[in-house]
Amino acid sequence: MENEPLIDETLKSELEALYQAADRHYHGLAHIKAMLALATEYRQLLDDPEAVEAAIWFHDAIYDSRAKDNEAKSAQLAEKKLAGRVDPRRLARIAAMINATATHQLPLRDEKTLNDAALLLDMDLAILGAEPAVFDAYEKAVRSEYGWVEEPMWRAGRADVLKSFLARAHIFYTIKFRDRFEAQARENLGRSLQGLQDQS
C-alpha cells in the first residue's frame, strides 16, 4: 500500500481533466504545476513530501467560484480517491492540509502536519510574491473566474481579501518563503489595493 505512489497516472489524468475546465483561469493546471515545482525545490524541508504532493493535486480539485465549500469538497474527494492507498492517519493529514487552504490558517494537528501545512500554504500563496507582471496576470485571471460578480462588489470584496493579507504580521509562515516572497508580496498587494480604491 505504502509503496504505490499516492497519485498514480490514472488518478493524475482524472485530476488534470478537472483542472483543465474552461472556467478555470487561475485555479488550473498551471497553478498545480507551479506548486509542485516549489514542493520539489523545498522537498528537504517536508516531513512527508508525497502527502504534500497529494494535497497539492487535490486542494483545488473542486472549484466553483460561487461556492463556499470547495476545499471541504476537495478534501472529501481526496479521502474517497485515496482510501485504501494510504493509512487513515496519513489520509487525515492530507485532508487537514487541503482544508487549511480555505482560510490559510494552520490546522490544529501534530507537528508533522503543521510543518507540511505551513509549507503547502506558503506554496499556494507564492504567486502573491511574483514579479509584478506575473502578479498582475494572476489578478486578471482571478477576476475572470469571478466574472459573474458586478464590479463594485468585486472591488469591495477583493479589497477586503487583500487587506486581510496585509494585516497579518507575516503573509508567509516559513522563514524560507518570507525571505524570498514577503517584500514583493506586500508591494504587489499594496499596489493592487491602491488600484481598487482609486476605481471606487
CSV table of C-alpha atoms in Angstrom, one decimal:
chain,number,residue,atom,x,y,z
A,1,MET,CA,0.0,0.0,0.0
A,2,GLU,CA,2.7,2.5,1.1
A,3,ASN,CA,4.9,1.6,-1.9
A,4,GLU,CA,2.4,2.7,-4.5
A,5,PRO,CA,2.5,6.3,-5.5
A,6,LEU,CA,-0.3,8.3,-3.9
A,7,ILE,CA,-1.1,9.9,-7.2
A,8,ASP,CA,-0.7,7.3,-9.9
A,9,GLU,CA,-1.0,8.0,-13.6
A,10,THR,CA,-4.7,7.2,-13.8
A,11,LEU,CA,-5.6,9.5,-10.9
A,12,LYS,CA,-3.3,12.2,-12.2
A,13,SER,CA,-5.2,12.1,-15.6
A,14,GLU,CA,-8.5,12.4,-13.7
A,15,LEU,CA,-7.3,15.4,-11.7
A,16,GLU,CA,-5.7,17.0,-14.8
A,17,ALA,CA,-9.1,16.9,-16.5
A,18,LEU,CA,-10.8,18.7,-13.6
A,19,TYR,CA,-8.1,21.4,-13.7
A,20,GLN,CA,-8.5,22.0,-17.4
A,21,ALA,CA,-12.1,23.0,-17.2
A,22,ALA,CA,-12.9,26.1,-19.2
A,23,ASP,CA,-13.9,28.3,-16.3
A,24,ARG,CA,-10.5,27.9,-14.5
A,25,HIS,CA,-8.5,30.9,-15.4
A,26,TYR,CA,-6.1,30.8,-12.4
A,27,HIS,CA,-7.1,27.7,-10.4
A,28,GLY,CA,-6.0,25.4,-13.2
A,29,LEU,CA,-3.2,23.0,-14.1
A,30,ALA,CA,-0.5,25.8,-14.3
A,31,HIS,CA,-1.2,26.6,-10.6
A,32,ILE,CA,-0.8,23.0,-9.6
A,33,LYS,CA,2.4,22.6,-11.6
A,34,ALA,CA,3.9,25.8,-10.1
A,35,MET,CA,3.1,24.4,-6.6
A,36,LEU,CA,4.6,21.0,-7.4
A,37,ALA,CA,7.7,22.7,-8.7
A,38,LEU,CA,8.1,24.5,-5.3
A,39,ALA,CA,7.4,21.2,-3.5
A,40,THR,CA,10.3,19.7,-5.4
A,41,GLU,CA,12.5,22.7,-4.7
A,42,TYR,CA,11.8,22.6,-1.0
A,43,ARG,CA,11.5,18.8,-0.7
A,44,GLN,CA,14.2,18.6,2.0
A,45,LEU,CA,12.0,20.7,4.3
A,46,LEU,CA,9.0,18.5,4.0
A,47,ASP,CA,8.2,15.7,6.6
A,48,ASP,CA,6.0,13.8,4.1
A,49,PRO,CA,6.7,15.0,0.6
A,50,GLU,CA,4.3,12.6,-1.1
A,51,ALA,CA,1.4,13.6,1.2
A,52,VAL,CA,2.1,17.3,0.4
A,53,GLU,CA,2.1,16.5,-3.3
A,54,ALA,CA,-1.2,14.7,-2.9
A,55,ALA,CA,-2.6,17.7,-1.0
A,56,ILE,CA,-1.4,20.0,-3.9
A,57,TRP,CA,-3.1,17.8,-6.5
A,58,PHE,CA,-6.4,17.8,-4.6
A,59,HIS,CA,-6.6,21.2,-2.9
A,60,ASP,CA,-8.4,22.9,-5.8
A,61,ALA,CA,-9.8,19.8,-7.5
A,62,ILE,CA,-13.4,21.0,-6.8
A,63,TYR,CA,-13.6,24.7,-7.8
A,64,ASP,CA,-16.8,26.8,-8.2
A,65,SER,CA,-16.3,30.5,-7.7
A,66,ARG,CA,-19.9,30.7,-6.5
A,67,ALA,CA,-19.5,28.1,-3.8
A,68,LYS,CA,-18.1,28.4,-0.2
A,69,ASP,CA,-17.2,24.7,0.4
A,70,ASN,CA,-14.7,24.0,-2.4
A,71,GLU,CA,-11.9,23.0,-0.1
A,72,ALA,CA,-14.1,20.8,2.0
A,73,LYS,CA,-15.4,19.0,-1.1
A,74,SER,CA,-11.8,18.7,-2.5
A,75,ALA,CA,-10.8,17.1,0.8
A,76,GLN,CA,-13.7,14.7,0.6
A,77,LEU,CA,-12.7,13.8,-2.9
A,78,ALA,CA,-9.1,13.1,-1.7
A,79,GLU,CA,-10.5,10.9,1.1
A,80,LYS,CA,-12.6,9.0,-1.4
A,81,LYS,CA,-9.9,8.6,-4.1
A,82,LEU,CA,-7.0,7.8,-1.7
A,83,ALA,CA,-8.9,5.4,0.6
A,84,GLY,CA,-7.1,2.1,0.5
A,85,ARG,CA,-3.8,3.6,-0.8
A,86,VAL,CA,-2.8,5.3,2.4
A,87,ASP,CA,-3.3,4.7,6.1
A,88,PRO,CA,-6.1,6.6,7.8
A,89,ARG,CA,-3.8,8.8,9.9
A,90,ARG,CA,-1.8,9.9,6.8
A,91,LEU,CA,-5.0,10.5,4.9
A,92,ALA,CA,-6.4,12.6,7.7
A,93,ARG,CA,-3.2,14.8,7.5
A,94,ILE,CA,-3.7,15.2,3.7
A,95,ALA,CA,-7.3,16.2,4.3
A,96,ALA,CA,-6.3,18.7,7.0
A,97,MET,CA,-3.8,20.3,4.7
A,98,ILE,CA,-6.4,20.7,1.9
A,99,ASN,CA,-9.0,22.1,4.3
A,100,ALA,CA,-6.4,24.6,5.6
A,101,THR,CA,-6.3,26.2,2.2
A,102,ALA,CA,-9.8,27.5,2.7
A,103,THR,CA,-8.8,30.1,5.4
A,104,HIS,CA,-5.0,29.9,5.1
A,105,GLN,CA,-4.8,29.2,8.8
A,106,LEU,CA,-2.7,26.3,10.1
A,107,PRO,CA,-4.7,23.2,11.2
A,108,LEU,CA,-4.5,22.3,14.8
A,109,ARG,CA,-2.8,19.0,14.4
A,110,ASP,CA,0.6,17.3,15.2
A,111,GLU,CA,3.9,19.0,14.4
A,112,LYS,CA,4.5,17.0,11.3
A,113,THR,CA,1.2,18.3,9.8
A,114,LEU,CA,1.9,21.8,11.0
A,115,ASN,CA,5.3,21.9,9.2
A,116,ASP,CA,4.0,20.5,6.0
A,117,ALA,CA,0.8,22.6,6.1
A,118,ALA,CA,2.8,25.8,6.6
A,119,LEU,CA,4.9,25.0,3.5
A,120,LEU,CA,1.9,24.0,1.5
A,121,LEU,CA,0.1,27.2,2.4
A,122,ASP,CA,3.2,29.2,1.5
A,123,MET,CA,3.4,27.5,-1.8
A,124,ASP,CA,-0.2,28.3,-2.5
A,125,LEU,CA,0.4,32.0,-1.9
A,126,ALA,CA,3.8,32.2,-3.6
A,127,ILE,CA,2.1,33.9,-6.6
A,128,LEU,CA,1.5,36.9,-4.3
A,129,GLY,CA,5.2,37.5,-4.3
A,130,ALA,CA,5.8,37.0,-8.0
A,131,GLU,CA,7.3,39.7,-10.2
A,132,PRO,CA,4.7,42.5,-10.9
A,133,ALA,CA,3.7,41.4,-14.4
A,134,VAL,CA,3.1,37.8,-13.3
A,135,PHE,CA,1.1,39.0,-10.3
A,136,ASP,CA,-1.0,41.3,-12.5
A,137,ALA,CA,-1.8,38.4,-14.8
A,138,TYR,CA,-2.8,36.3,-11.7
A,139,GLU,CA,-5.1,39.2,-10.6
A,140,LYS,CA,-6.8,39.3,-14.1
A,141,ALA,CA,-7.2,35.6,-14.1
A,142,VAL,CA,-8.9,35.6,-10.7
A,143,ARG,CA,-11.2,38.4,-11.8
A,144,SER,CA,-12.2,36.3,-14.8
A,145,GLU,CA,-13.1,33.4,-12.5
A,146,TYR,CA,-15.4,35.8,-10.7
A,147,GLY,CA,-16.8,37.4,-13.9
A,148,TRP,CA,-20.3,37.0,-12.6
A,149,VAL,CA,-19.6,39.5,-9.7
A,150,GLU,CA,-20.5,43.1,-10.5
A,151,GLU,CA,-17.6,45.5,-10.5
A,152,PRO,CA,-18.4,47.5,-7.3
A,153,MET,CA,-19.0,44.3,-5.3
A,154,TRP,CA,-15.8,42.8,-6.8
A,155,ARG,CA,-13.7,45.8,-5.8
A,156,ALA,CA,-15.1,45.8,-2.2
A,157,GLY,CA,-14.7,42.1,-1.7
A,158,ARG,CA,-11.2,41.9,-3.3
A,159,ALA,CA,-10.0,44.9,-1.3
A,160,ASP,CA,-11.1,43.1,1.9
A,161,VAL,CA,-9.2,40.0,0.9
A,162,LEU,CA,-6.0,42.0,0.2
A,163,LYS,CA,-6.3,44.0,3.4
A,164,SER,CA,-6.6,40.7,5.4
A,165,PHE,CA,-3.3,39.5,4.0
A,166,LEU,CA,-1.6,42.9,4.5
A,167,ALA,CA,-2.9,43.0,8.1
A,168,ARG,CA,-1.0,39.8,9.0
A,169,ALA,CA,2.3,40.0,10.9
A,170,HIS,CA,3.6,37.8,8.1
A,171,ILE,CA,1.9,36.7,4.9
A,172,PHE,CA,4.1,33.6,4.8
A,173,TYR,CA,4.5,31.1,7.6
A,174,THR,CA,8.0,29.9,6.9
A,175,ILE,CA,11.3,31.8,7.0
A,176,LYS,CA,12.3,30.5,3.6
A,177,PHE,CA,9.2,31.9,1.9
A,178,ARG,CA,9.3,35.1,3.9
A,179,ASP,CA,12.8,35.8,2.8
A,180,ARG,CA,12.0,35.0,-0.8
A,181,PHE,CA,8.5,36.4,-1.3
A,182,GLU,CA,7.3,38.6,1.6
A,183,ALA,CA,8.6,42.0,0.5
A,184,GLN,CA,7.4,41.6,-3.1
A,185,ALA,CA,4.0,40.3,-2.0
A,186,ARG,CA,3.4,43.3,0.2
A,187,GLU,CA,4.4,45.6,-2.6
A,188,ASN,CA,2.1,43.8,-5.1
A,189,LEU,CA,-0.9,43.6,-2.7
A,190,GLY,CA,-0.5,47.3,-1.7
A,191,ARG,CA,-0.4,48.3,-5.4
A,192,SER,CA,-3.4,46.2,-6.2
A,193,LEU,CA,-5.3,47.6,-3.2
A,194,GLN,CA,-4.5,51.2,-4.3
A,195,GLY,CA,-5.8,50.4,-7.8
A,196,LEU,CA,-9.1,49.0,-6.4
A,197,GLN,CA,-9.5,52.1,-4.2
A,198,ASP,CA,-8.7,54.5,-7.0
A,199,GLN,CA,-11.5,53.0,-9.1
A,200,SER,CA,-14.1,53.2,-6.3
